[in-house]
Short mmCIF file of C-alpha atoms and ligand atoms in Angstrom, two decimals:
data_model
loop_
_atom_site.label_atom_id
_atom_site.label_comp_id
_atom_site.label_asym_id
_atom_site.label_seq_id
_atom_site.Cartn_x
_atom_site.Cartn_y
_atom_site.Cartn_z
CA MET A 26 9.76 -10.90 -22.68
CA LYS A 27 9.09 -10.68 -18.97
CA ALA A 28 9.57 -7.95 -16.38
CA VAL A 29 9.90 -7.35 -12.66
CA ILE A 30 9.14 -4.10 -10.85
CA LEU A 31 10.78 -3.88 -7.45
CA LEU A 32 9.27 -1.07 -5.42
CA MET A 33 10.81 -0.09 -2.10
CA ASP A 34 8.24 2.02 -0.29
CA GLY A 35 9.23 5.57 0.63
CA LEU A 36 12.64 4.94 -0.95
CA GLY A 37 13.63 8.54 -1.65
CA ASP A 38 15.28 10.49 1.15
CA ARG A 39 17.31 13.59 1.97
CA PRO A 40 20.80 13.95 3.51
CA CYS A 41 20.83 12.57 7.07
CA ARG A 42 23.07 13.98 9.79
CA SER A 43 23.52 10.55 11.34
CA LEU A 44 24.76 9.21 7.97
CA GLY A 45 27.34 11.94 7.48
CA GLY A 46 25.14 13.99 5.16
CA GLN A 47 24.25 11.08 2.88
CA THR A 48 20.84 9.64 2.14
CA PRO A 49 20.24 6.05 3.33
CA LEU A 50 20.45 4.94 -0.32
CA GLN A 51 23.78 6.75 -0.79
CA ALA A 52 25.16 5.34 2.45
CA ALA A 53 23.99 1.77 1.83
CA HIS A 54 26.41 -0.97 0.79
CA LYS A 55 24.38 -2.44 -2.09
CA PRO A 56 26.76 -3.87 -4.70
CA LEU A 57 23.98 -5.54 -6.70
CA PHE A 58 21.85 -2.42 -7.12
CA ASP A 59 24.96 -0.42 -8.06
CA ARG A 60 25.97 -3.05 -10.61
CA MET A 61 22.48 -2.90 -12.13
CA ALA A 62 22.70 0.89 -12.28
CA THR A 63 26.05 0.54 -14.05
CA GLU A 64 24.63 -1.95 -16.55
CA GLY A 65 21.34 -0.14 -17.09
CA GLU A 66 19.86 3.32 -17.39
CA SER A 67 18.67 5.52 -14.56
CA GLY A 68 16.64 8.60 -13.82
CA VAL A 69 14.34 10.20 -11.27
CA VAL A 70 10.54 10.12 -11.03
CA ASP A 71 8.02 12.73 -9.94
CA VAL A 72 5.58 10.04 -8.90
CA VAL A 73 2.40 12.13 -8.97
CA ALA A 74 3.65 15.68 -9.66
CA PRO A 75 6.83 17.67 -8.92
CA GLY A 76 7.02 18.82 -5.33
CA THR A 77 3.77 17.10 -4.42
CA PRO A 78 3.90 14.61 -1.54
CA ASN A 79 1.71 11.61 -2.34
CA GLY A 80 0.38 8.61 -0.48
CA SER A 81 1.30 5.02 -1.22
CA ASP A 82 -2.10 4.45 -2.81
CA THR A 83 -1.84 7.20 -5.44
CA GLY A 84 1.90 6.52 -5.85
CA HIS A 85 1.31 2.88 -6.69
CA LEU A 86 -1.48 3.68 -9.13
CA ALA A 87 0.83 6.11 -10.92
CA ILE A 88 3.78 3.71 -11.12
CA LEU A 89 1.43 1.04 -12.49
CA GLY A 90 0.44 3.46 -15.24
CA TYR A 91 -2.89 4.69 -13.86
CA ASP A 92 -3.14 8.45 -13.47
CA PRO A 93 -4.42 8.83 -9.89
CA HIS A 94 -6.28 12.02 -10.84
CA ILE A 95 -8.51 9.79 -12.98
CA TYR A 96 -8.47 6.41 -11.27
CA TYR A 97 -8.09 7.02 -7.53
CA PHE A 98 -11.27 6.38 -5.54
CA GLY A 99 -10.10 6.70 -1.92
CA ARG A 100 -7.98 4.39 0.18
CA GLY A 101 -10.69 2.20 1.73
CA PRO A 102 -11.50 0.07 -1.34
CA PHE A 103 -7.81 -0.68 -2.01
CA GLU A 104 -7.30 -1.84 1.57
CA ALA A 105 -10.47 -3.96 1.37
CA LEU A 106 -9.37 -5.62 -1.86
CA GLY A 107 -5.97 -6.31 -0.32
CA ALA A 108 -7.64 -7.84 2.72
CA GLY A 109 -9.26 -10.35 0.37
CA ILE A 110 -12.77 -8.92 0.06
CA ASP A 111 -14.18 -9.17 -3.46
CA LEU A 112 -15.72 -5.77 -3.99
CA ARG A 113 -18.69 -5.02 -6.20
CA GLU A 114 -19.38 -1.84 -8.11
CA GLY A 115 -20.88 0.74 -5.71
CA ASP A 116 -19.56 -0.82 -2.47
CA ILE A 117 -18.35 1.73 0.08
CA ALA A 118 -15.16 0.67 1.89
CA PHE A 119 -13.40 2.19 4.90
CA ARG A 120 -10.16 1.67 6.76
CA CYS A 121 -10.83 0.90 10.42
CA ASN A 122 -9.10 0.88 13.77
CA PHE A 123 -10.13 -0.98 16.86
CA ALA A 124 -9.84 1.67 19.57
CA THR A 125 -10.57 2.18 23.27
CA ILE A 126 -13.17 4.58 24.69
CA ASP A 127 -14.01 5.27 28.33
CA ARG A 128 -17.50 5.35 29.88
CA GLU A 129 -18.04 8.93 28.69
CA GLY A 130 -17.16 7.94 25.14
CA MET A 131 -13.75 9.66 25.17
CA ILE A 132 -11.09 7.99 23.05
CA LEU A 133 -8.25 6.76 25.27
CA ASP A 134 -6.26 4.81 22.69
CA ARG A 135 -6.72 4.87 18.90
CA ARG A 136 -5.08 1.43 18.64
CA ALA A 137 -6.66 -0.39 21.60
CA GLY A 138 -3.20 -1.16 22.96
CA ARG A 139 -2.28 -2.62 19.55
CA ILE A 140 -4.41 -5.70 20.11
CA SER A 141 -3.08 -8.89 18.55
CA SER A 142 -4.21 -10.08 15.15
CA SER A 143 -5.72 -13.22 16.71
CA GLU A 144 -7.82 -11.15 19.14
CA ALA A 145 -8.92 -8.88 16.29
CA GLN A 146 -9.86 -11.97 14.30
CA ARG A 147 -12.11 -13.24 17.11
CA LEU A 148 -13.80 -9.85 17.50
CA ALA A 149 -14.30 -9.57 13.75
CA GLU A 150 -16.15 -12.88 13.64
CA ASP A 151 -18.93 -11.31 15.70
CA ILE A 152 -19.05 -8.13 13.62
CA SER A 153 -18.88 -9.23 9.99
CA GLY A 154 -22.35 -10.06 8.71
CA LEU A 155 -23.95 -7.85 11.38
CA ALA A 156 -27.56 -7.02 10.55
CA ILE A 157 -28.78 -3.43 10.88
CA PRO A 158 -32.58 -3.74 11.35
CA GLU A 159 -33.29 -0.24 10.00
CA TYR A 160 -31.53 -1.20 6.75
CA PRO A 161 -32.48 -4.80 5.95
CA ASP A 162 -31.02 -4.57 2.41
CA VAL A 163 -27.56 -3.55 3.66
CA LYS A 164 -24.77 -6.06 4.06
CA ILE A 165 -21.87 -5.42 6.47
CA LEU A 166 -18.50 -7.02 5.72
CA PHE A 167 -15.70 -6.53 8.20
CA ARG A 168 -12.22 -8.00 8.09
CA PRO A 169 -9.20 -7.41 10.32
CA THR A 170 -5.81 -6.88 8.62
CA ILE A 171 -2.80 -6.31 10.90
CA GLU A 172 -3.07 -5.83 14.68
CA HIS A 173 -5.71 -3.15 15.44
CA ARG A 174 -6.37 -2.38 11.77
CA GLY A 175 -9.16 -3.65 9.57
CA VAL A 176 -11.57 -2.84 6.76
CA LEU A 177 -15.33 -2.32 6.59
CA VAL A 178 -17.45 -2.69 3.48
CA ILE A 179 -21.04 -1.44 3.29
CA ARG A 180 -23.00 -3.01 0.43
CA GLY A 181 -26.55 -2.62 -0.80
CA GLY A 182 -28.83 0.11 -2.11
CA ALA A 183 -27.95 3.72 -2.77
CA LEU A 184 -24.67 4.60 -1.02
CA SER A 185 -22.10 7.39 -1.21
CA ASP A 186 -18.49 7.87 -0.15
CA LYS A 187 -19.13 11.56 0.51
CA VAL A 188 -19.24 11.00 4.27
CA SER A 189 -16.97 12.20 7.07
CA ASP A 190 -14.65 9.96 9.12
CA THR A 191 -15.81 8.81 12.54
CA ASP A 192 -12.12 8.69 13.45
CA PRO A 193 -11.08 12.08 14.90
CA HIS A 194 -7.42 11.02 14.42
CA LYS A 195 -6.58 11.97 18.01
CA THR A 196 -7.25 10.88 21.59
CA GLY A 197 -9.02 12.75 24.40
CA VAL A 198 -12.06 13.53 22.23
CA ARG A 199 -15.27 11.70 21.37
CA VAL A 200 -15.83 9.54 18.31
CA ASN A 201 -17.05 11.80 15.51
CA ILE A 202 -20.65 11.49 14.46
CA PRO A 203 -20.60 10.66 10.73
CA GLU A 204 -21.94 13.45 8.54
CA PRO A 205 -22.91 13.52 4.87
CA LEU A 206 -20.49 15.74 2.95
CA GLU A 207 -22.94 16.46 0.16
CA ASP A 208 -26.66 17.13 -0.04
CA SER A 209 -27.78 13.74 -1.34
CA THR A 210 -30.00 10.96 0.00
CA GLU A 211 -27.17 8.48 -0.67
CA ALA A 212 -24.72 10.36 1.56
CA ALA A 213 -27.33 10.85 4.30
CA ARG A 214 -28.23 7.14 4.18
CA THR A 215 -24.56 6.06 4.31
CA ALA A 216 -23.82 8.34 7.29
CA SER A 217 -26.84 6.92 9.07
CA ILE A 218 -25.65 3.34 8.41
CA MET A 219 -22.19 4.26 9.74
CA LYS A 220 -23.76 5.66 12.91
CA ALA A 221 -25.84 2.51 13.44
CA PHE A 222 -22.76 0.35 12.76
CA THR A 223 -20.70 2.26 15.34
CA GLU A 224 -23.38 1.98 18.02
CA LYS A 225 -24.16 -1.70 17.41
CA THR A 226 -20.52 -2.79 17.26
CA SER A 227 -19.72 -0.86 20.44
CA GLU A 228 -22.47 -2.78 22.24
CA ILE A 229 -21.13 -6.10 20.99
CA LEU A 230 -17.52 -5.22 21.77
CA GLU A 231 -18.11 -3.75 25.23
CA ASN A 232 -19.08 -7.11 26.72
CA HIS A 233 -17.14 -9.38 24.40
CA PRO A 234 -15.24 -12.19 26.19
CA ILE A 235 -12.01 -11.07 24.47
CA ASN A 236 -12.38 -7.62 26.02
CA GLN A 237 -13.36 -9.01 29.42
CA ARG A 238 -10.12 -10.96 29.37
CA ARG A 239 -8.14 -7.89 28.25
CA ARG A 240 -9.54 -5.85 31.13
CA GLU A 241 -8.64 -8.60 33.61
CA GLN A 242 -5.09 -8.60 32.25
CA GLY A 243 -4.86 -4.80 32.53
CA PHE A 244 -5.01 -4.12 28.78
CA PRO A 245 -7.30 -1.52 27.16
CA PRO A 246 -10.43 -3.11 25.63
CA ALA A 247 -11.09 -2.80 21.89
CA ASN A 248 -14.58 -1.38 22.44
CA VAL A 249 -15.13 0.85 19.41
CA ILE A 250 -14.35 0.77 15.69
CA LEU A 251 -13.19 4.04 14.10
CA LEU A 252 -13.85 4.56 10.37
CA ARG A 253 -11.85 6.63 7.90
CA GLY A 254 -10.90 6.92 4.22
CA ALA A 255 -14.29 6.13 2.65
CA GLY A 256 -14.14 5.18 -1.01
CA ARG A 257 -16.63 3.95 -3.58
CA PHE A 258 -15.38 0.98 -5.56
CA LYS A 259 -15.61 0.94 -9.31
CA GLN A 260 -14.10 -1.52 -11.73
CA LEU A 261 -10.91 -0.17 -13.34
CA PRO A 262 -9.61 -1.18 -16.76
CA THR A 263 -7.10 -3.99 -16.21
CA ILE A 264 -3.37 -3.85 -16.79
CA ASN A 265 -3.89 -6.49 -19.47
CA GLU A 266 -6.43 -4.33 -21.30
CA ARG A 267 -4.28 -1.22 -21.05
CA TYR A 268 -0.73 -2.57 -21.33
CA HIS A 269 -1.20 -6.11 -22.69
CA VAL A 270 0.60 -7.87 -19.84
CA ARG A 271 -0.56 -10.41 -17.26
CA GLY A 272 0.56 -9.35 -13.80
CA ALA A 273 1.15 -10.83 -10.35
CA VAL A 274 1.91 -9.01 -7.10
CA ILE A 275 4.02 -10.13 -4.16
CA ALA A 276 3.63 -7.90 -1.10
CA GLY A 277 3.08 -8.08 2.62
CA GLY A 278 0.80 -5.11 3.20
CA ALA A 279 -2.87 -5.20 2.23
CA LEU A 280 -2.85 -1.83 0.46
CA TYR A 281 -0.26 -2.86 -2.14
CA LYS A 282 -2.01 -6.12 -2.91
CA GLY A 283 -5.25 -4.14 -3.14
CA VAL A 284 -4.01 -1.51 -5.60
CA CYS A 285 -2.53 -4.22 -7.82
CA LYS A 286 -5.70 -6.31 -7.57
CA ALA A 287 -7.81 -3.29 -8.52
CA VAL A 288 -5.94 -3.12 -11.84
CA GLY A 289 -6.16 -6.83 -12.52
CA PHE A 290 -3.01 -8.33 -10.99
CA ASP A 291 -3.26 -11.75 -9.36
CA VAL A 292 -2.12 -11.80 -5.73
CA VAL A 293 0.57 -14.38 -4.92
CA ASN A 294 0.51 -14.81 -1.17
CA VAL A 295 3.81 -15.43 0.63
CA PRO A 296 2.93 -16.21 4.27
CA THR A 297 6.31 -14.98 5.57
CA ALA A 298 6.02 -11.66 3.70
CA THR A 299 4.82 -9.61 6.65
CA GLY A 300 5.19 -6.03 5.49
CA THR A 301 7.43 -5.42 8.52
CA TYR A 302 11.20 -5.32 9.25
CA ASN A 303 11.32 -9.09 9.68
CA THR A 304 9.75 -9.82 6.29
CA ASP A 305 11.21 -12.81 4.45
CA LEU A 306 12.84 -11.11 1.45
CA SER A 307 14.31 -14.36 0.13
CA ALA A 308 10.90 -16.02 0.13
CA LYS A 309 9.48 -13.05 -1.77
CA VAL A 310 12.26 -13.22 -4.34
CA ARG A 311 11.68 -16.98 -4.77
CA ALA A 312 7.99 -16.24 -5.32
CA VAL A 313 8.92 -13.65 -7.97
CA VAL A 314 11.14 -16.13 -9.83
CA ASP A 315 8.39 -18.73 -9.61
CA SER A 316 5.65 -16.35 -10.76
CA LEU A 317 7.66 -15.33 -13.83
CA LYS A 318 6.90 -18.78 -15.28
CA LYS A 319 3.25 -17.82 -15.46
CA TYR A 320 3.11 -14.01 -15.64
CA ASP A 321 4.63 -11.32 -17.88
CA LEU A 322 5.03 -8.78 -15.09
CA VAL A 323 5.68 -9.40 -11.41
CA PHE A 324 5.45 -6.53 -8.95
CA MET A 325 7.41 -6.95 -5.72
CA HIS A 326 6.84 -4.57 -2.83
CA VAL A 327 9.02 -3.90 0.23
CA LYS A 328 7.33 -1.87 2.94
CA ALA A 329 9.98 -1.64 5.66
CA THR A 330 11.98 1.15 3.97
CA ASP A 331 9.00 3.46 4.50
CA THR A 332 8.36 2.16 8.02
CA ALA A 333 11.97 2.98 8.97
CA SER A 334 11.48 6.47 7.51
CA HIS A 335 8.32 7.06 9.56
CA ASP A 336 10.14 5.69 12.62
CA ARG A 337 12.92 8.23 11.86
CA GLN A 338 15.57 5.56 11.66
CA PRO A 339 17.88 6.31 8.71
CA ALA A 340 20.25 3.48 9.71
CA LYS A 341 17.39 0.99 9.71
CA LYS A 342 16.31 2.18 6.25
CA LYS A 343 19.88 1.80 5.00
CA GLU A 344 19.94 -1.74 6.40
CA MET A 345 16.66 -2.67 4.66
CA ILE A 346 18.03 -1.37 1.35
CA GLU A 347 21.19 -3.46 1.84
CA LYS A 348 19.16 -6.57 2.65
CA THR A 349 16.90 -6.05 -0.35
CA SER A 350 19.84 -5.57 -2.72
CA HIS A 351 21.41 -8.79 -1.44
CA ALA A 352 18.16 -10.79 -1.55
CA PHE A 353 17.51 -9.67 -5.13
CA THR A 354 20.48 -11.69 -6.50
CA PRO A 355 18.45 -14.64 -7.90
CA ILE A 356 16.38 -12.25 -10.04
CA TYR A 357 19.54 -10.58 -11.36
CA GLU A 358 20.98 -14.00 -12.20
CA MET A 359 17.77 -14.99 -13.94
CA GLY A 360 18.01 -11.79 -15.99
CA ILE A 361 21.53 -12.70 -17.09
CA SER A 362 20.44 -16.03 -18.56
CA GLU A 363 16.90 -15.21 -19.71
CA ASP A 364 15.05 -12.30 -21.28
CA LEU A 365 14.03 -10.14 -18.36
CA TYR A 366 13.68 -6.45 -17.69
CA VAL A 367 13.85 -5.06 -14.18
CA VAL A 368 12.68 -1.71 -12.83
CA VAL A 369 13.77 -0.63 -9.35
CA THR A 370 12.15 2.44 -7.81
CA GLY A 371 10.00 3.85 -4.98
CA ASP A 372 6.52 5.33 -4.64
CA HIS A 373 7.47 8.59 -2.87
CA THR A 374 10.19 10.23 -0.82
CA THR A 375 9.95 9.82 2.95
CA PRO A 376 12.86 11.75 4.53
CA SER A 377 13.85 9.66 7.53
CA GLU A 378 14.75 12.70 9.64
CA ILE A 379 11.27 14.17 9.09
CA GLY A 380 9.21 10.98 9.25
CA GLU A 381 6.59 12.14 6.72
CA HIS A 382 6.13 11.93 2.95
CA ARG A 383 7.61 14.70 0.81
CA GLY A 384 7.44 15.58 -2.86
CA ASP A 385 11.10 15.11 -3.89
CA PRO A 386 11.52 12.82 -6.93
CA VAL A 387 12.54 9.18 -6.37
CA PRO A 388 15.35 7.34 -8.16
CA ILE A 389 14.58 4.74 -10.81
CA MET A 390 16.61 2.33 -12.90
CA PHE A 391 15.81 0.09 -15.84
CA TRP A 392 17.99 -2.98 -16.28
CA GLY A 393 18.19 -6.05 -18.48
CA GLY A 394 18.33 -7.20 -22.08
CA ASP A 395 18.97 -4.37 -24.50
CA VAL A 396 18.45 -1.47 -22.10
CA ARG A 397 20.86 1.36 -22.91
CA ARG A 398 23.83 1.74 -20.61
CA ASP A 399 24.27 5.24 -19.32
CA ARG A 400 27.16 6.60 -17.24
CA VAL A 401 25.42 6.15 -13.87
CA GLU A 402 27.24 3.69 -11.62
CA LYS A 403 25.37 4.08 -8.36
CA PHE A 404 21.71 3.66 -7.53
CA ASP A 405 20.75 6.68 -5.44
CA GLU A 406 18.77 9.92 -5.61
CA VAL A 407 21.63 12.08 -6.92
CA SER A 408 23.54 9.66 -9.16
CA CYS A 409 20.37 8.55 -10.95
CA ALA A 410 19.42 12.14 -11.77
CA ALA A 411 22.36 12.22 -14.22
CA GLY A 412 21.10 9.17 -16.16
CA CYS A 413 19.56 8.65 -19.60
CA VAL A 414 16.01 8.29 -18.29
CA GLY A 415 16.09 11.89 -17.11
CA ARG A 416 13.21 13.16 -15.03
CA ILE A 417 9.89 11.46 -15.70
CA ARG A 418 6.40 11.23 -14.20
CA GLY A 419 5.13 8.17 -12.37
CA VAL A 420 2.58 7.39 -15.09
CA ASP A 421 5.42 7.20 -17.66
CA VAL A 422 7.11 4.26 -15.93
CA MET A 423 4.76 1.54 -17.27
CA LYS A 424 4.97 3.02 -20.76
CA LEU A 425 8.77 2.94 -20.72
CA LEU A 426 8.77 -0.62 -19.41
CA CYS A 427 6.16 -1.83 -21.90
CA ASN A 428 8.14 -0.17 -24.68
CA TYR A 429 10.94 -2.61 -23.83
CA LEU A 430 8.45 -5.46 -23.62
CA GLY A 431 7.21 -4.54 -27.09
CA THR A 432 3.58 -4.23 -26.01
CA VAL A 433 3.04 -0.54 -26.75
CA GLU A 434 1.04 0.11 -29.91
CA MET A 435 2.64 2.32 -32.52
CA TYR A 436 1.24 5.82 -32.89
CA GLY A 437 0.63 6.51 -36.59
CA GLU A 438 1.84 4.20 -39.39
ZN1 ZN B 7 4.44 4.36 0.12
ZN1 ZN B 8 4.60 6.20 4.36
#
């Protein structure tokens, strides 16, 4: 038996004035999702805990069956894994932004005018592998992800993730000096490495040909790298060890690939899966169908539903849901002719009139094979709440799915 989890990021919502008091999911024309709800069983999920807004990182861990209170180690390592860096136990990873500072060191733009990925790539080539003379045993790995964003990994010797961000998360102030957040030599050493990294990279970036060209063209230079979200990588038990399935992930964004990779999924790269509104949903669905030949469980992620929520565009979110429902048809058809279970859900609620994550439960449905048919006929926040699945926690989702797959060990005899 095989399974697909389709996760639309930030799927849950609240009534929107511009949609006549409906949520984007309620307002969406999505005949396939509604048919699956009719043929399957539905419910709602408190992804981390009731009434507790969660991030995508902890939300994904929970949906994949890993209690984030036990297994979460900060966002940096997940982003780094997703960016293709093979982490080792004890590595400290950060999320980074290329940003712009003026001569006095004041931050003018936290995104350096959203520099292009190709410019970021060129800058990164001169930063990754940078030697810090005071710490000859330390290795610096830096990789850009999308536009001004990237990841930094510090490797070697005693390190700690108990360090403060250099990113003040606002403009008009100076870059923060990294501080140890605990009284340990590891934390002090890591903060000192971060400080040296920031100074050295600023020197390199200030006079970099890419930035000289940007100045000539009237664009802000990317002359500093801001660090945030430190995390210390440790090997997690794999999904195969815990749930006896081999998994693959298909996603655009680095974070989602990274969380899946951390728990032992293989990453199937789809070049046209961009993690943005123009992502190629059909190509992703084809990759899912293809991957099911080799894997027991394929996880497909759609980011743009959350992006539309943060952009406060309920209509755009509704449109992404409609497109996803339509694009999902080949997987539904596969499930009609072969043994396949499908889970459709989200990782948190992002009300698109608020533009931030909230702790309302998200809808979920199980479909395929011998899944019970409840009386729910629409896939949305309110209809699903009346279904057979009831109200569950995020960490229960994998258990329920694996129960269908027959891979859960019996308790007792
Ligand atoms: Zn999310
Ligand atoms: Zn979000």
